[in-house]
XYZ file of C-alpha atoms in Angstrom:
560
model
C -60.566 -94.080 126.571
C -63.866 -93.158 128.724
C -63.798 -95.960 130.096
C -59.829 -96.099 131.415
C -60.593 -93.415 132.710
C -63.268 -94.314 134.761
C -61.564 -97.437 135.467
C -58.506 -94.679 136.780
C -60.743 -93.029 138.939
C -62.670 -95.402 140.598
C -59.115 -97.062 141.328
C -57.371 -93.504 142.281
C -60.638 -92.659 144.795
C -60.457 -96.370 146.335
C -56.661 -95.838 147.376
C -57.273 -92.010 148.501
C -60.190 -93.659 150.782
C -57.647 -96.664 152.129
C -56.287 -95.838 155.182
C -51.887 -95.934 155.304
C -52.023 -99.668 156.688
C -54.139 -100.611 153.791
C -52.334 -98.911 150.994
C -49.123 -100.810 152.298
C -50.864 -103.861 152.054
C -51.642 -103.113 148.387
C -48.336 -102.157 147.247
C -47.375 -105.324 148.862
C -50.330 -107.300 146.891
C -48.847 -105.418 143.424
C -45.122 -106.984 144.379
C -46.595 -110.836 145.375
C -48.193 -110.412 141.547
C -45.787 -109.185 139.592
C -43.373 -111.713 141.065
C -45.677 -114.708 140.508
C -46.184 -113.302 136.785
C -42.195 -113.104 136.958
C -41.910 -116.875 138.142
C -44.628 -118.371 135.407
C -43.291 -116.879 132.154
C -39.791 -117.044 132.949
C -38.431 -118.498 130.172
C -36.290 -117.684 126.715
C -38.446 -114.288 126.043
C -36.232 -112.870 129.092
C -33.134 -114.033 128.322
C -30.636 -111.221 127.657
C -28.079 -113.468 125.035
C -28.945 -116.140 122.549
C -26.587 -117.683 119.966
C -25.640 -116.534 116.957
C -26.031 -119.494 114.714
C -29.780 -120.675 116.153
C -27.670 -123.171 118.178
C -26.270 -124.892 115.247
C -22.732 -126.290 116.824
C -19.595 -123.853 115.982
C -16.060 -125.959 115.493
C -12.917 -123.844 117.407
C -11.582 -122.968 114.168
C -14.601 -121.256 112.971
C -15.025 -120.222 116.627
C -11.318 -118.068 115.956
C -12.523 -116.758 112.928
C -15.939 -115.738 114.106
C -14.074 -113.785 117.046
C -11.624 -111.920 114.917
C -14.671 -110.777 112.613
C -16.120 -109.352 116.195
C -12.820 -107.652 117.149
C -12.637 -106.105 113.196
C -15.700 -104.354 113.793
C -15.709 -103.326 117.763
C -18.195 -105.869 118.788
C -16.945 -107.123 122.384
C -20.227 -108.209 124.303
C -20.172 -111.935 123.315
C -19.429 -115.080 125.357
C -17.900 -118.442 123.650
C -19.621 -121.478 125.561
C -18.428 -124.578 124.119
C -19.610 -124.682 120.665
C -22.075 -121.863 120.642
C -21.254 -118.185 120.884
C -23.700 -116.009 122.339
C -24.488 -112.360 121.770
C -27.365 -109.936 122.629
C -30.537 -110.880 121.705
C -30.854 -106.903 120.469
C -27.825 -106.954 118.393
C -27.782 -110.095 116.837
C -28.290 -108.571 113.525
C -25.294 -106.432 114.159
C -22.857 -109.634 114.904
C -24.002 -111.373 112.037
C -23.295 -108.857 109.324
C -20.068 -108.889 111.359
C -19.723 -112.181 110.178
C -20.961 -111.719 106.833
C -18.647 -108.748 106.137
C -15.519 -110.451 107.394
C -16.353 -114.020 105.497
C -16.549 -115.839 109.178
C -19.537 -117.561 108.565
C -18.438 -120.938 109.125
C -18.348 -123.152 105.920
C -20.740 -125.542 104.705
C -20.184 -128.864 102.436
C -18.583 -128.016 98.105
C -18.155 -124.439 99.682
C -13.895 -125.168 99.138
C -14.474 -126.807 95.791
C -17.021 -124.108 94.226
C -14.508 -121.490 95.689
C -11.578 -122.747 93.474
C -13.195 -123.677 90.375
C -14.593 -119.844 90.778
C -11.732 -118.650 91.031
C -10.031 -120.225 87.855
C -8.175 -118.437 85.347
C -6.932 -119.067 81.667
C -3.779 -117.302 82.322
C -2.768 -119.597 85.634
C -0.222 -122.453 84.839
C -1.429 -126.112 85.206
C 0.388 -126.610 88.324
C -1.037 -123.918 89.826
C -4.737 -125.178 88.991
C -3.503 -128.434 90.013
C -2.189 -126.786 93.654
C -5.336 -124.588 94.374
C -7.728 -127.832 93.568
C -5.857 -129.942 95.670
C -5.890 -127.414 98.546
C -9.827 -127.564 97.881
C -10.154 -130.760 98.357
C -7.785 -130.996 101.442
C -9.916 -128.509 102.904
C -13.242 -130.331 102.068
C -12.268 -133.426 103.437
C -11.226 -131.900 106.462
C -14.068 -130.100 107.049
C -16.145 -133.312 106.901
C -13.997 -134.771 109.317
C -14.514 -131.831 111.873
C -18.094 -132.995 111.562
C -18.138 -136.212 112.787
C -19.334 -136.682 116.575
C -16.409 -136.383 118.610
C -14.025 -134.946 116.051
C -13.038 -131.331 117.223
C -10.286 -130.438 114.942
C -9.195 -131.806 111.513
C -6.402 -131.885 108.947
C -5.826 -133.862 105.888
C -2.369 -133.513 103.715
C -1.819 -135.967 100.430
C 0.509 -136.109 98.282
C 1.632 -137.974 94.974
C 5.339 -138.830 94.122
C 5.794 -139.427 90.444
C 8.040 -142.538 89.824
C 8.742 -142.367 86.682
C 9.623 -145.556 84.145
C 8.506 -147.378 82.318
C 5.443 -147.610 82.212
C 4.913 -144.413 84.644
C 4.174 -145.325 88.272
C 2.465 -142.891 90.713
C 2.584 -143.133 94.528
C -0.286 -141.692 96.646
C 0.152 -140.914 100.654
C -1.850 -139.449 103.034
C -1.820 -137.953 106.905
C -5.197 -136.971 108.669
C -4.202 -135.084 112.128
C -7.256 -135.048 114.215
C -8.236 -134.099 118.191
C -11.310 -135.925 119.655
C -13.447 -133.299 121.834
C -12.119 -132.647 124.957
C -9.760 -134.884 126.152
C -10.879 -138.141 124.506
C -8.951 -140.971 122.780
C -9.131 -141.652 119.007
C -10.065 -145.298 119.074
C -9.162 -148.067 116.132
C -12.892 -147.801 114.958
C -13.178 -144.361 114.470
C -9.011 -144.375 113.052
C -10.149 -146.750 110.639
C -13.341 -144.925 108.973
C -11.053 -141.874 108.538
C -8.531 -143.887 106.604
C -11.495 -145.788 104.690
C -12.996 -142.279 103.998
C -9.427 -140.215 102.680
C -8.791 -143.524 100.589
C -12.161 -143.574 98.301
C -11.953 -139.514 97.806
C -9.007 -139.488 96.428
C -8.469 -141.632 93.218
C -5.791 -144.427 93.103
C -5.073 -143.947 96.786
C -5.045 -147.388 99.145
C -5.892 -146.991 102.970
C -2.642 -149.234 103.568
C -0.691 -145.698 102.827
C -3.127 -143.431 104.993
C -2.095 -142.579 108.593
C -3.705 -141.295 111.294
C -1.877 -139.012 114.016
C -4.361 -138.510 117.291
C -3.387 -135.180 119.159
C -4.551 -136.021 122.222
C -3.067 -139.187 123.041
C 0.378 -138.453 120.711
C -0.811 -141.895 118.426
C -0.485 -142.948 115.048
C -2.526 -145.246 113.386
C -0.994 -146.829 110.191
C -2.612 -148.326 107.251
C -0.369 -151.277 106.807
C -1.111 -154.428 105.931
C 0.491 -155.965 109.533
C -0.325 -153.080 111.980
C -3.602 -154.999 113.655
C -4.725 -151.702 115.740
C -7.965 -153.614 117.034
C -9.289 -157.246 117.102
C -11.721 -156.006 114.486
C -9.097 -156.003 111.578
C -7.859 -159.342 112.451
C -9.205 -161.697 109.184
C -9.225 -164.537 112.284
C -11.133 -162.716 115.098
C -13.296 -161.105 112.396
C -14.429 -164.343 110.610
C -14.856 -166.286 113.465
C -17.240 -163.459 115.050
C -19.396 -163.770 112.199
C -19.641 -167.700 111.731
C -20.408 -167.062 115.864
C -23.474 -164.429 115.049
C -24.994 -166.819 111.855
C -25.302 -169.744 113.840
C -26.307 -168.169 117.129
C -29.281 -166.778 114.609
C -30.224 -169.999 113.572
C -30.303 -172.226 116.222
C -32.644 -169.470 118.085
C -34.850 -169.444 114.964
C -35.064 -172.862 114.986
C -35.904 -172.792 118.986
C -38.112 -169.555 118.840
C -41.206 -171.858 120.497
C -39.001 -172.720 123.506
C -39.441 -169.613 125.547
C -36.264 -168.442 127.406
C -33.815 -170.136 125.783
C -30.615 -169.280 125.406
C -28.036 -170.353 122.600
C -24.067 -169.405 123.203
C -21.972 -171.014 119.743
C -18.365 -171.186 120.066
C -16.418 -171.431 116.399
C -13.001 -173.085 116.016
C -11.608 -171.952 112.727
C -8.953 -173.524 110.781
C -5.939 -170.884 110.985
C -4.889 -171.696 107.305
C -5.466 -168.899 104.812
C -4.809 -168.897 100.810
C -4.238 -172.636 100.835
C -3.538 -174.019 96.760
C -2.830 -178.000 96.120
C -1.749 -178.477 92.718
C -0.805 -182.043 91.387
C -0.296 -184.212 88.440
C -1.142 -187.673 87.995
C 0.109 -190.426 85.605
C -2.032 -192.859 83.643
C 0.375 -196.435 83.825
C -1.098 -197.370 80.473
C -0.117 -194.918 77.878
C -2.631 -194.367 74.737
C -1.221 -195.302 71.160
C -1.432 -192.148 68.374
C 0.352 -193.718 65.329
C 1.780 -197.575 64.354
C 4.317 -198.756 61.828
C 6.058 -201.925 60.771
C 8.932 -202.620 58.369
C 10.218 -205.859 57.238
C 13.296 -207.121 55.329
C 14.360 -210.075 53.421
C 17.991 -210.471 51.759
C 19.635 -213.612 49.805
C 23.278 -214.524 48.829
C 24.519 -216.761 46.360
C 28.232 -217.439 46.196
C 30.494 -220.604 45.096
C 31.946 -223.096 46.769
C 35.490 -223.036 48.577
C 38.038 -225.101 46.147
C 38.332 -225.860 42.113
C 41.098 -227.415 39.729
C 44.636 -225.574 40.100
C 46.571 -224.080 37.694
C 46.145 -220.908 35.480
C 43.102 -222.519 33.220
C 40.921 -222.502 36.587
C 41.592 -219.196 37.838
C 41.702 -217.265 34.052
C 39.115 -216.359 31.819
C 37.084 -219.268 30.194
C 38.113 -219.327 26.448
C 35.766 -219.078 23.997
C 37.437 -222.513 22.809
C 38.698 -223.486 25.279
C 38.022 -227.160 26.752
C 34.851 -227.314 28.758
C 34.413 -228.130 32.817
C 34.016 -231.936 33.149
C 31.928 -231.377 35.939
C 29.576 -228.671 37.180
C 29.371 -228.001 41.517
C 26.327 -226.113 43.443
C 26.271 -222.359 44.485
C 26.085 -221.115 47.952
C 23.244 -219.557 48.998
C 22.629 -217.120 52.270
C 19.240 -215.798 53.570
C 18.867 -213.114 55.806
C 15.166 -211.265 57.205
C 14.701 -208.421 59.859
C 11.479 -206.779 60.807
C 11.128 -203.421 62.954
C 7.819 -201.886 64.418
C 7.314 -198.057 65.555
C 4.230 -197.073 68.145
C 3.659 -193.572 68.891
C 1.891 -193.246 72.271
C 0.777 -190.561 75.027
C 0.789 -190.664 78.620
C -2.512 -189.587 80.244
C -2.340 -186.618 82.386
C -4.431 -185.530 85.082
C -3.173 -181.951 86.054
C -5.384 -180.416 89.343
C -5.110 -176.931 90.142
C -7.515 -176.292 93.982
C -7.643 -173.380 96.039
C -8.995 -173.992 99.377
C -11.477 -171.507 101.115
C -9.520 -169.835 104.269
C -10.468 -169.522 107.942
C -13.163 -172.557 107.546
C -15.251 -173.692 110.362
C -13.914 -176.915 111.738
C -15.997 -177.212 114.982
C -18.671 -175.807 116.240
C -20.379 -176.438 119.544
C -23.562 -175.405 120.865
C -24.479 -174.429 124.928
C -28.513 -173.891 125.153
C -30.188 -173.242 128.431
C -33.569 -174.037 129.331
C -35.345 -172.263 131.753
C -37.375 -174.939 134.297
C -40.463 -173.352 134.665
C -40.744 -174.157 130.935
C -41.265 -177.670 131.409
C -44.105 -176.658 134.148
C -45.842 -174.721 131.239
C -45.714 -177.531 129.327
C -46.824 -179.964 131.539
C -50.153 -177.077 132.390
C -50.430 -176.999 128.610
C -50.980 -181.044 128.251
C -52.727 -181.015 131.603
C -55.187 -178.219 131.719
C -56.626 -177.319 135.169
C -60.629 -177.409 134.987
C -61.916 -173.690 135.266
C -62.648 -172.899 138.827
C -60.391 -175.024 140.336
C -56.666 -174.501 141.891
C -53.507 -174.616 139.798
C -52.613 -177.934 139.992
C -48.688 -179.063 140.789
C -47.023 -180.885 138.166
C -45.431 -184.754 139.631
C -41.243 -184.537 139.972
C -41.142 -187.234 137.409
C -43.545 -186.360 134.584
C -41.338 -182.787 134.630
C -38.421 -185.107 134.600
C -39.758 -187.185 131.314
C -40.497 -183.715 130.332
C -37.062 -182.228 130.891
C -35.318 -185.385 129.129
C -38.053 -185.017 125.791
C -37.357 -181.921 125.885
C -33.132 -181.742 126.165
C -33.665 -184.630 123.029
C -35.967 -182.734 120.812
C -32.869 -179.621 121.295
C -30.008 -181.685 120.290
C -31.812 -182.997 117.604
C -32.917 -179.978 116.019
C -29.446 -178.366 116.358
C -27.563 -181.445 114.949
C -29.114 -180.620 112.128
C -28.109 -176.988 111.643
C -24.451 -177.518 112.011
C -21.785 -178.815 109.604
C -21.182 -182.401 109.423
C -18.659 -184.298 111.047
C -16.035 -186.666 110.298
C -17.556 -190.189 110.015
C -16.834 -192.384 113.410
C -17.329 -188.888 115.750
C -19.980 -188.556 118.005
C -21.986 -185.553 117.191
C -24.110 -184.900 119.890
C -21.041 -183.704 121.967
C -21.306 -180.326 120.346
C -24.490 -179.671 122.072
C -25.270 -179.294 125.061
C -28.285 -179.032 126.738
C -28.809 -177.609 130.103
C -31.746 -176.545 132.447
C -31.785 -173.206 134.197
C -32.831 -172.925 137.570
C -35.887 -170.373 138.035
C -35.510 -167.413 140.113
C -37.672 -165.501 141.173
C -37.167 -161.799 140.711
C -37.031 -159.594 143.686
C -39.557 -156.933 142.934
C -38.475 -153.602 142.995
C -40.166 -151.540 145.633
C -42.410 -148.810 144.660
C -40.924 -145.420 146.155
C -42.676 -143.901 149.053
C -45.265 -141.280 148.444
C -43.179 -138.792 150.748
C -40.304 -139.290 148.346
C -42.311 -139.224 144.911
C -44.255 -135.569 146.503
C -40.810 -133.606 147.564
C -39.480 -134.916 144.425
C -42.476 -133.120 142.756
C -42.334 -130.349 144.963
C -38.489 -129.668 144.048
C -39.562 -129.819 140.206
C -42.931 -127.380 140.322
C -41.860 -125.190 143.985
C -41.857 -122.206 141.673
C -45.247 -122.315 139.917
C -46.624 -123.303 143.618
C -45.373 -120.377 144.744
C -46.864 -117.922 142.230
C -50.212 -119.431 142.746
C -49.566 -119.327 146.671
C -48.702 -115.788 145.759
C -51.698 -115.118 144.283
C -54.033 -117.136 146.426
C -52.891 -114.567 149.542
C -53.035 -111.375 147.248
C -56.829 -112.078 146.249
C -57.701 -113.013 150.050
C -55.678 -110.059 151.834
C -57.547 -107.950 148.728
C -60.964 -109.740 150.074
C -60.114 -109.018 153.613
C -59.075 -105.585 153.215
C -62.561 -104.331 151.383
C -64.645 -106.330 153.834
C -62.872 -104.291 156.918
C -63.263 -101.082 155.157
C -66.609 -101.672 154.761
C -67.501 -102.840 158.194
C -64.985 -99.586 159.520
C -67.488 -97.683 157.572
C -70.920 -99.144 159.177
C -69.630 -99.628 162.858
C -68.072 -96.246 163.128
C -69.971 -94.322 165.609
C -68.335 -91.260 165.133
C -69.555 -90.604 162.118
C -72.965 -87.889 163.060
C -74.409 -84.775 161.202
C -75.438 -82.557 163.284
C -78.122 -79.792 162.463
C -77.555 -76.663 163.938
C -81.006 -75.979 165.073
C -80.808 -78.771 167.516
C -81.499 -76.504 170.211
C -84.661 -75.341 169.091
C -87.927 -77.051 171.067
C -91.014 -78.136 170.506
C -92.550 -80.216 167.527
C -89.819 -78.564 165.087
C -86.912 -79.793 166.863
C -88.485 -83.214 167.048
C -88.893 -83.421 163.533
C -85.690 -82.065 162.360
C -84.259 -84.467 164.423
C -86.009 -87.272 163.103
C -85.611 -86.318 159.405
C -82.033 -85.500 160.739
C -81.618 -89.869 161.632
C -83.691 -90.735 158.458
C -80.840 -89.045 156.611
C -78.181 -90.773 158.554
C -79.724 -94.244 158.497
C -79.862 -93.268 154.517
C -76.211 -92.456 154.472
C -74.681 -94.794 156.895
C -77.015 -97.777 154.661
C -74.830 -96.117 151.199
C -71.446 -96.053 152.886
C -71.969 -99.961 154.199
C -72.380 -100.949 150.572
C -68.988 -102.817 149.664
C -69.719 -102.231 145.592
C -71.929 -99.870 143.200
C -71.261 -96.313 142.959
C -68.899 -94.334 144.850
C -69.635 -91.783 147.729
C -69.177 -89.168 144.858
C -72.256 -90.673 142.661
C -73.963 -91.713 145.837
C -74.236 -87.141 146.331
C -75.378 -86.612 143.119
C -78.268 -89.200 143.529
C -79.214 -87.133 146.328
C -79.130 -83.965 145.267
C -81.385 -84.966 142.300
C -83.865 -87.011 144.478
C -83.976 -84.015 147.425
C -82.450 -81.112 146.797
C -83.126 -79.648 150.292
C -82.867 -82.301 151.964
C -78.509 -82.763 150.515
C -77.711 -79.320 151.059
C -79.339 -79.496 155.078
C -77.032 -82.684 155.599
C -74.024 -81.568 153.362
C -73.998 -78.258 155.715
C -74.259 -79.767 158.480
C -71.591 -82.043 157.555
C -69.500 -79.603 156.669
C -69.914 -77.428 159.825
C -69.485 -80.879 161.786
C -66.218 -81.022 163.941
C -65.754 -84.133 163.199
């Protein structure tokens, strides 16, 4: 403390002993460097609101909820700016046990779903737990939507139809109803992630029966099968993009030595999808299983036509009766058949292909060359001697060059691409050309006026303090050094002792002591540092007592 206040007094006697032109000029000096102090640290320790959150972004719904929890409790000094709120730094405490008290702290990720299994009961219905965990999830899934970049508001609504039969069939549906920030379009990309998204969190749901409904532009996206929002869900566009992108990355794999090449591939696709051939096919000689024969062989015997007449012929024969004079020949009849049986297959040859869909079926190549690469390879097989000029290539070794060169390519690419039918030219899907070299204009280097005023607008204000300051420490420098010199030149300044009208040797010596003393005094005041005038008496008074209190009366009876 003894020394603030010495430090207090020696600055309290040095602006009592300024005159009023000086003390203006230091009150001035105080302004320039507070200002410039003002200027340097200017910065988030003087601003008067900050938000609420740390800056963590605030949807509008939360924003409504947040603002109602300020209005329940009488807090009005807040201001919404886009998706922060800010309030006073010094009551920022204050607004967030607003929040806390009210339940507006905005909601995080599970915060739905830990809410309604908390709040289960073992006296609520199963439809009612079946309702509350559905509005969970609803509310979850909306919430993550709200937090995707460019998503400012989100709603999701699904539902599931019982069919009934046999066996039971359910039907699951969807609607997401979302506004993009400001007053931006929902594209087909975006569209499509939502439906992809509501589809695998809900079980047995398809993202054919999800729709989209953008606010802002009044458009529905549907999940069917034949709504083709975008190029990108085309199978066609789609497949033939990719084929496109795998061959573009091989061929410039392949021609990674050739620097500045550059490979376009253009992919015809065959348009037929889910193509299946089925056939069967006939062998013409049929295969034997089982063989059988029968044959059959029959006689008949039988008399002749004719015989003696009468009733002796025809009758019995008696047992004495007279016996046939003459005997005649039988007649005999053979008969055969035969009969064979073969069992026998027909070989079958049953084919069953499925055909891959949207196939390559041409694909052709464009590479360009850049020319100056065949003058790097003609330096490369030509080296220039060291110390000697860069030598020009000839017009016709580049030419040999170029044509080596435009081989080698369509060679190497040939190679990479599916065959073709036998009889076709291949080498008509490539196609080699040379790029003409250009030189690039170089961009010009901005002017050093332009590149100093466009540092001058960005640091003007720290210049300014330290201008500021600069001036304060040399008007402070100025302003001592004329004080001092007012103090040494100033003729006006005289003690007078009152015995100056004495004579003889007395006068003469009073009068000398009298200018020793004023030498001794006007030497102290033209010191511009060390003690002040105050300390300077004291000295005096100790070192000649006699001496001080002759000048200090004169001074003091001195009219000026």
């Amino acid at each position: 403390m003894d020394f603030l206040n010495k430090a207090f007094e020696q600055v309290k006697d040095l602006f009592t002993s300024m005159t009023p032109g000086s003390r203006i000029i230091a009150g001035l000096l105080v302004v320039a460097i507070v200002t410039s102090v003002a200027f340097l640290f200017q910065g988030e320790m003087f601003e008067k609101e900050v938000p609420i959150l740390s800056g963590a972004p605030i949807a509008p719904a939360d924003q409504t909820a947040i603002i109602a929890a300020f209005s329940t409790e009488g807090l009005d000094n807040y201001d919404v700016k886009g998706s922060q709120v800010y309030v006073p730094r010094s009551r920022r405490v204050d607004y967030i046990a607003a929040l806390v008290k009210n339940n507006a702290i905005p909601p995080s990720f599970q915060d739905a779903a830990e809410q309604a299994i908390g709040e289960a009961s073992p006296f609520e219905s199963e439809q009612h737990r079946a309702d509350r965990q559905k509005m969970a999830r609803e509310k979850e899934m909306a919430l993550v939507l709200r937090n995707m970049r460019g998503i400012e508001y989100a709603s999701v609504q699904y539902d599931i139809e019982d069919k009934g039969g046999f066996p039971r069939r359910k039907v699951y549906t969807a609607s997401v109803v979302v506004r993009p920030s400001g007053s931006d379009e929902l594209d087909a990309k975006t569209a499509k992630s939502i439906q992809n998204y509501v589809a695998h969190s809900i079980a047995g749901l398809s993202s054919e029966y999800v729709s989209v409904m953008d606010l802002n532009s009044s458009r529905t996206f549907s999940g069917g099968i034949d709504d083709l929002e975008s190029v990108s869900d085309d199978p066609y566009a789609a497949r033939k993009k990719w084929f496109e992108n795998h061959w573009t990355d091989r061929i410039q794999n392949a021609l990674r030595d050739i620097k500045g090449s550059n490979v376009t591939v253009n992919v015809e696709i065959d348009p037929e999808m889910n193509r299946i051939e089925k056939g069967i096919k006939y062998d013409p000689r049929p295969t034997p299983l089982a063989q059988s024969s029968e044959k059959t062989s029959e006689m008949k015997k039988s008399l002749p036509d004719g015989g003696r007449p009468g009733l002796d012929a025809q009758g019995p024969a008696l047992a004495n009766g007279q016996a046939a004079v003459t005997a005649r020949p039988l007649n005999e009849q053979t008969s055969e058949s035969n009969r064979e049986e073969t069992l026998a297959v027909t070989n079958q040859d049953y084919t069953q292909m499925q055909i891959a869909s949207l196939t390559p079926k041409r694909v052709k190549v464009s590479v360009s060359i850049p020319s100056q690469y065949y003058a790097d390879v003609w330096h490369a097989q030509n080296p220039t001697p060291e110390g000697q000029a860069l030598a020009t290539p000839d017009p016709g070794e580049l030419k040999k060059i170029e044509d080596e060169t435009k081989k080698s390519v369509e060679e190497t690419v040939i190679t990479l691409l599916p065959e073709q039918p036998k009889g076709d030219d291949p080498y008509p899907q490539v196609f080699v050309r040379t790029a003409p070299q250009i030189s690039d204009t170089p961009t010009p280097e901005p002017a050093i006026a332009d590149t100093a005023l466009a540092w001058l607008a960005t640091n003007w204000q720290t210049l300014a303090a330290i201008g500021f300051g600069l001036m304060g420490m040399m008007m402070l420098r100025s302003m001592l050094a004329s004080n001092g010199g007012a103090a040494e030149g100033d003729s006006s300044f005289r003690l007078e002792d009152p015995s100056t009208g004495k004579g003889g040797d007395g006068a003469k010596k009073d009068e000398e002591a009298e200018n020793n003393m004023q030498g001794l005094l006007k030497k102290r005041f033209a010191q511009t540092s060390g003690p002040n005038l105050k300390n300077e008496l004291a000295e005096m008074v100790k070192e000649d007592p006699d001496t001080a209190l002759g000048i200090l009366q004169t001074w003091i009876g001195s009219p000026n």
